[in-house]
mmCIF file of C-alpha atoms in Angstrom:
data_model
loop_
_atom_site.group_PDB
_atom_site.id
_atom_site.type_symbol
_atom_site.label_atom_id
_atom_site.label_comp_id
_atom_site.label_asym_id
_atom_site.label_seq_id
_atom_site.Cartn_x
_atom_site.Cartn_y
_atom_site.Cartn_z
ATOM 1 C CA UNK A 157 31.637 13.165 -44.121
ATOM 2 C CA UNK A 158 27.846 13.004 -44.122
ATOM 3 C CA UNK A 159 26.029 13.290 -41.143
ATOM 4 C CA UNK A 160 23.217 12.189 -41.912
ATOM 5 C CA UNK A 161 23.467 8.243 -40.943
ATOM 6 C CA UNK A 162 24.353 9.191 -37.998
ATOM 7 C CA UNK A 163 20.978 11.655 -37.264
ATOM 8 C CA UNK A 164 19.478 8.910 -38.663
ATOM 9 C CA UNK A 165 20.617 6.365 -36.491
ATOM 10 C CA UNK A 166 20.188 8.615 -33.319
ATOM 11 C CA UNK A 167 16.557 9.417 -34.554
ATOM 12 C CA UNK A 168 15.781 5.026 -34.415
ATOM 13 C CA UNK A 169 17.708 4.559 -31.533
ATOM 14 C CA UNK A 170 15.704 7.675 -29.602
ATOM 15 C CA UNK A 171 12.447 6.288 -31.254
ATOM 16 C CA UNK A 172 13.277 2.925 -29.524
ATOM 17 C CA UNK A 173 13.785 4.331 -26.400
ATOM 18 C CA UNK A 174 10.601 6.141 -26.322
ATOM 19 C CA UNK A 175 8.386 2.678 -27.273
ATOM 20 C CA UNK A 176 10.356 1.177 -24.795
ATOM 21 C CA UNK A 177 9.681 3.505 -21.784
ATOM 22 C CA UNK A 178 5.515 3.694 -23.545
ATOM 23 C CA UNK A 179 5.475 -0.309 -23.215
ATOM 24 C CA UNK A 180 6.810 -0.470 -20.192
ATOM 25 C CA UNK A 181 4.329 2.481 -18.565
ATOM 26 C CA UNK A 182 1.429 0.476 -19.958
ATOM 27 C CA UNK A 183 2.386 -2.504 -18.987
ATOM 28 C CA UNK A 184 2.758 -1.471 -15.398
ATOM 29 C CA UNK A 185 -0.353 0.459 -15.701
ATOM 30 C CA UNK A 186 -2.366 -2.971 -16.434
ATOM 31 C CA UNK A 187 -1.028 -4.693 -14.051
ATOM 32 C CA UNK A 188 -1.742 -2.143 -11.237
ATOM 33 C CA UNK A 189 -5.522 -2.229 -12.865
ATOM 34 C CA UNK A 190 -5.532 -5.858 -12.809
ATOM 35 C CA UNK A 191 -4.585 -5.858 -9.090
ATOM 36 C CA UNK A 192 -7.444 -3.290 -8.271
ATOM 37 C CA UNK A 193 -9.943 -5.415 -10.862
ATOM 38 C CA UNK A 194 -9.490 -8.326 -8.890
ATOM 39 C CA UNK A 195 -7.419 -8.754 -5.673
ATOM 40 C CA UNK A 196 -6.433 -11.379 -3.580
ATOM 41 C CA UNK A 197 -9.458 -12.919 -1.414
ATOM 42 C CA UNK A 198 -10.053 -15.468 0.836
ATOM 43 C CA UNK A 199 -12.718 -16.839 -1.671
ATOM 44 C CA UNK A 200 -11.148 -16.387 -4.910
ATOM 45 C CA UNK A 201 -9.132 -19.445 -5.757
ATOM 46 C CA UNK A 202 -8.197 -18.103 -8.992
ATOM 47 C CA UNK A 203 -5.847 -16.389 -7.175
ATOM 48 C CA UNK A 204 -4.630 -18.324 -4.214
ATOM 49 C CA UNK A 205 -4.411 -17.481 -1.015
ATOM 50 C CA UNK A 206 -3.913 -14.208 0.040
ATOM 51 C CA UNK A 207 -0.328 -13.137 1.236
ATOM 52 C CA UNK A 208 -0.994 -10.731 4.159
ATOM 53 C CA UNK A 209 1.281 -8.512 5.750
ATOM 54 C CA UNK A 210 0.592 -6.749 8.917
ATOM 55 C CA UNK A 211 3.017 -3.625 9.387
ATOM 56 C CA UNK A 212 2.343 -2.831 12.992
ATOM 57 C CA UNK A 213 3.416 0.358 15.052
ATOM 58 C CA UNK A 214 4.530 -1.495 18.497
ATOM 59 C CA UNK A 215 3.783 1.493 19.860
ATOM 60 C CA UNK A 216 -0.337 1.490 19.897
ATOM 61 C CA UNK A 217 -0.398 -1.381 22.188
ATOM 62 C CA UNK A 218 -0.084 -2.218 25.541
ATOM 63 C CA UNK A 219 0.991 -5.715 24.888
ATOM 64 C CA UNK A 220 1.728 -5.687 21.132
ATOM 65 C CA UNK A 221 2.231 -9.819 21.339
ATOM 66 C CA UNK A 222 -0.869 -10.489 22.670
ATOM 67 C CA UNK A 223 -2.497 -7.607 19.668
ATOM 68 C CA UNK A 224 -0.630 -10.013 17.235
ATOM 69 C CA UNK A 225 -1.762 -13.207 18.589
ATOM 70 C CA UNK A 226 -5.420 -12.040 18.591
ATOM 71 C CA UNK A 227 -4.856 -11.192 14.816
ATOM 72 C CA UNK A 228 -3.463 -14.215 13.426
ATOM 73 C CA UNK A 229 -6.274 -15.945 15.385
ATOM 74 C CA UNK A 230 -9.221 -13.987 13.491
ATOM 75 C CA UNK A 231 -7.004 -14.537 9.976
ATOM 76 C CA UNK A 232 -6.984 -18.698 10.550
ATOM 77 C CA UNK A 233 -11.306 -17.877 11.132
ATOM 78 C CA UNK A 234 -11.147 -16.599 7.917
ATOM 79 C CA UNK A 235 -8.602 -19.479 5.945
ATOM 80 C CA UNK A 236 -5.355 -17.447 6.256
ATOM 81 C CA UNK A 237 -2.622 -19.670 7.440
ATOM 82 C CA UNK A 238 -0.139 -16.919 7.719
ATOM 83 C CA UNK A 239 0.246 -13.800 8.368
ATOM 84 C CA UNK A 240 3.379 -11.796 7.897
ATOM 85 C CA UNK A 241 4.494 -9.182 10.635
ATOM 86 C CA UNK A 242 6.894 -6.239 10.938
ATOM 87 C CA UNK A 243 7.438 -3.511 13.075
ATOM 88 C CA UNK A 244 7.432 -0.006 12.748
ATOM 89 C CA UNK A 245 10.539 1.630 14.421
ATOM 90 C CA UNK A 246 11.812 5.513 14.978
ATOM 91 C CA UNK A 247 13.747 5.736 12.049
ATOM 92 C CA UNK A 248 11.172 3.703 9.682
ATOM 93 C CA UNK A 249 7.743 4.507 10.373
ATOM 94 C CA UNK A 250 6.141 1.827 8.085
ATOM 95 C CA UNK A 251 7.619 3.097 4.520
ATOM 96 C CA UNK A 252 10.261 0.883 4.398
ATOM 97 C CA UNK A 253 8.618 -2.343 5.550
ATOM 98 C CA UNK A 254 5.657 -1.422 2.975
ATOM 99 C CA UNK A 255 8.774 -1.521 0.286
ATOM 100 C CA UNK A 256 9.771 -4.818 1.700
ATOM 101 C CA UNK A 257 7.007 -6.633 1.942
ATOM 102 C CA UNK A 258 6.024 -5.359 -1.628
ATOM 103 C CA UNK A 259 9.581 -7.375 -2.904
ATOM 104 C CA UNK A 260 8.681 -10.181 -0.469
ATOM 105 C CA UNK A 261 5.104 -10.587 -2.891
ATOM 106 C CA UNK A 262 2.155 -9.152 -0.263
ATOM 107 C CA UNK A 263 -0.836 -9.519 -1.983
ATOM 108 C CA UNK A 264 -2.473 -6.929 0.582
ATOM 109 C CA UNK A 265 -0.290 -4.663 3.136
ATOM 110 C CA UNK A 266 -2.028 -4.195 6.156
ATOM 111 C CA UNK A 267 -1.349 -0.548 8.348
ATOM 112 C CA UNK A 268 -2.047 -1.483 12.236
ATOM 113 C CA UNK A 269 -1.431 2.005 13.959
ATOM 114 C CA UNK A 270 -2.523 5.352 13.649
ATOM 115 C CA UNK A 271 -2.795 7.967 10.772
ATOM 116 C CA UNK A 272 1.028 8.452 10.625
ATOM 117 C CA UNK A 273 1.572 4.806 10.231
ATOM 118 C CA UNK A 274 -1.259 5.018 7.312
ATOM 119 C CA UNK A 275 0.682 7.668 6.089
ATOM 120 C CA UNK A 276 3.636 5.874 5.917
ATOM 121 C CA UNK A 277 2.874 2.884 4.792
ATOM 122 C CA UNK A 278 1.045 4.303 1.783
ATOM 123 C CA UNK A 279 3.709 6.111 0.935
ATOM 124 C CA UNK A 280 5.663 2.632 0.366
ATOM 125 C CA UNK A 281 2.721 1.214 -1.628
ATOM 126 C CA UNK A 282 2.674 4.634 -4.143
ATOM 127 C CA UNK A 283 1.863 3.057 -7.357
ATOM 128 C CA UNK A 284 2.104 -0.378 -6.681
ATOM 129 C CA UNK A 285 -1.370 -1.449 -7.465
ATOM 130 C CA UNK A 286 -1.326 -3.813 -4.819
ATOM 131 C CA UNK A 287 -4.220 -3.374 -2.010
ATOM 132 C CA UNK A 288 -3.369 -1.756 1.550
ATOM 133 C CA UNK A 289 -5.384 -2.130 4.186
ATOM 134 C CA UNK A 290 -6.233 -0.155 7.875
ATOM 135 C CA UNK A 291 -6.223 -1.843 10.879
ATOM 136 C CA UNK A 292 -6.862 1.604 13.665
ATOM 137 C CA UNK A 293 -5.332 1.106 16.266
ATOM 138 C CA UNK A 294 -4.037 4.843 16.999
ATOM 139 C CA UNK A 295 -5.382 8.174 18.279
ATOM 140 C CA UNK A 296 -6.903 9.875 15.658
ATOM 141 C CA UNK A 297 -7.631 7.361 12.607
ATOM 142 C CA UNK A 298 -8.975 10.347 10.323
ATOM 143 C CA UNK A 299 -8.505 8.048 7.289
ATOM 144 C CA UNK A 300 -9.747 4.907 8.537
ATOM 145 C CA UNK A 301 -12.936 6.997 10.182
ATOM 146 C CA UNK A 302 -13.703 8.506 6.731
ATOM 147 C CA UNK A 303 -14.035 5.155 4.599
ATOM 148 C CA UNK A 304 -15.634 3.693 7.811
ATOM 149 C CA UNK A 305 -12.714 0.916 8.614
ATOM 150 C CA UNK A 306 -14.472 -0.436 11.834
ATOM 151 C CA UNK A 307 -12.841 0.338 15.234
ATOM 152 C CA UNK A 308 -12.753 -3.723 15.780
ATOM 153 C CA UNK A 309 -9.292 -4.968 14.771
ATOM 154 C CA UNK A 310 -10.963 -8.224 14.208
ATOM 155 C CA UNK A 311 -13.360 -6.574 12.090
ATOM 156 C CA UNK A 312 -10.965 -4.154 10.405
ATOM 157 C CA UNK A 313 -9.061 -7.560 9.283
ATOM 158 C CA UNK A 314 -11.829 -8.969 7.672
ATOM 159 C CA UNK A 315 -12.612 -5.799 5.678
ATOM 160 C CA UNK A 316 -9.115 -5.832 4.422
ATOM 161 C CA UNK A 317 -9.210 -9.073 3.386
ATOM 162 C CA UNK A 318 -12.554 -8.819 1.962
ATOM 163 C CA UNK A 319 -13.127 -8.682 -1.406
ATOM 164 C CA UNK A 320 -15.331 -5.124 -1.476
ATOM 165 C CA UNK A 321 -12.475 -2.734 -2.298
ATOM 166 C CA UNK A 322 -12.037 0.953 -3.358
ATOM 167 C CA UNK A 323 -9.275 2.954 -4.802
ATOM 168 C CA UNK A 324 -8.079 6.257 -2.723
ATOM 169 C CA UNK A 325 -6.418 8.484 -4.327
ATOM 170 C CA UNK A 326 -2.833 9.582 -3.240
ATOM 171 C CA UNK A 327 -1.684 12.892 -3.393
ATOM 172 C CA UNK A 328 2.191 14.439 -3.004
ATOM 173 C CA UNK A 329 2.656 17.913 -1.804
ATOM 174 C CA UNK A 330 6.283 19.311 -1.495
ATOM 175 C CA UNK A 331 7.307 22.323 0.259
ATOM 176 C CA UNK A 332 10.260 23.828 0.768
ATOM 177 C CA UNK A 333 11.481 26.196 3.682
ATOM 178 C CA UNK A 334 8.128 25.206 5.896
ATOM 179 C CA UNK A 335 7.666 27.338 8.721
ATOM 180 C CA UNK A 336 5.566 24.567 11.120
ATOM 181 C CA UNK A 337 5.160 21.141 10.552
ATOM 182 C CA UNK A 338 1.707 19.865 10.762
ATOM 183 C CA UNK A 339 0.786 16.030 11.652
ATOM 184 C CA UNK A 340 -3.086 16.072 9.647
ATOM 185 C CA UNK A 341 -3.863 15.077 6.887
ATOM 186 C CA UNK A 342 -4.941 17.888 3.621
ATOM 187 C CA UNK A 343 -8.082 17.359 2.367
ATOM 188 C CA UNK A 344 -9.080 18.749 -0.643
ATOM 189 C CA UNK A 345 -11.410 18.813 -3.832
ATOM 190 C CA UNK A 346 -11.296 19.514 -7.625
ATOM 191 C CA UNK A 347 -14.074 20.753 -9.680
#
């Protein structure tokens, strides 16, 4: 029997697979360019409305109601009828609410905490192409104090739902058998 048909065949098939996986990559590629080219804005009715969500760490604020009602106070100013909220917890420190509210279609994901709420909540939004945003509301805000996120909540809101945008790069480091644990961010530069 000749084997050839059958390289042959597995050769197509493999060649199939490989566009496949290529059209799919660039497709999600454009898309997550499209999102950065133009994002949802308060102004831009080409797009609707913007779909906020606000993942919050209850833990920043005294009264975390009254935080939420001052929010969704300054988002009606600025034509946002509403505003989705979740909660960080223990066991989900933003991550998985960033995942759901990506499924749920945010067209901007809001972090209201500090840097390990940032941290988390980017860490949902790897790749996605859709905007995130920094309300600081925690100790340190390294992150939101280098691309100058005003201290104001109120303020902070509008910038996220402003159009003016930039991309930040993510980075992932993995390391195994870690001695001690540290809670600040890496910075770093290539030449």
């Amino acid at each position: 029997m000749d084997a050839t048909p059958w390289v042959l065949a597995a050769a197509v098939g493999a060649g199939a697979i490989g566009a496949a996986r290529v059209a799919t990559a660039l497709t999600r590629r454009h898309r997550r360019r499209k999102a950065l080219d133009i994002p949802a804005s308060v102004d831009d009715p080409t797009r609707g409305r913007p779909r906020p969500w606000i993942i919050m760490n209850p833990s920043k604020h005294e009264d975390p109601q009254a935080f939420k009602d001052r929010i969704n106070r300054k988002a009606k100013e600025l034509g946002i009828d509403h505003v989705h909220w979740r909660e960080t917890t223990r066991e989900d420190p933003g991550t998985g609410q960033a995942v759901r509210a990506l499924e749920e279609g945010a067209s901007v994901v809001i972090a209201a905490g500090g840097d390990g709420t940032v941290r988390a909540v980017a860490a949902g939004m790897a790749g996605s192409g859709v905007r995130m945003g920094i309300i600081p509301v925690g100790t340190g805000n390294v992150l939101a104090g280098n691309l100058s996120v005003p201290d104001d909540p109120e303020e902070a809101l509008a910038v996220a739902l402003d159009r003016n945008h930039r991309a930040v790069d993510l980075a992932w480091v993995r390391v195994e058998d870690i001695a001690q644990e540290s809670t600040q961010p890496a910075e770093g530069g290539l030449r």
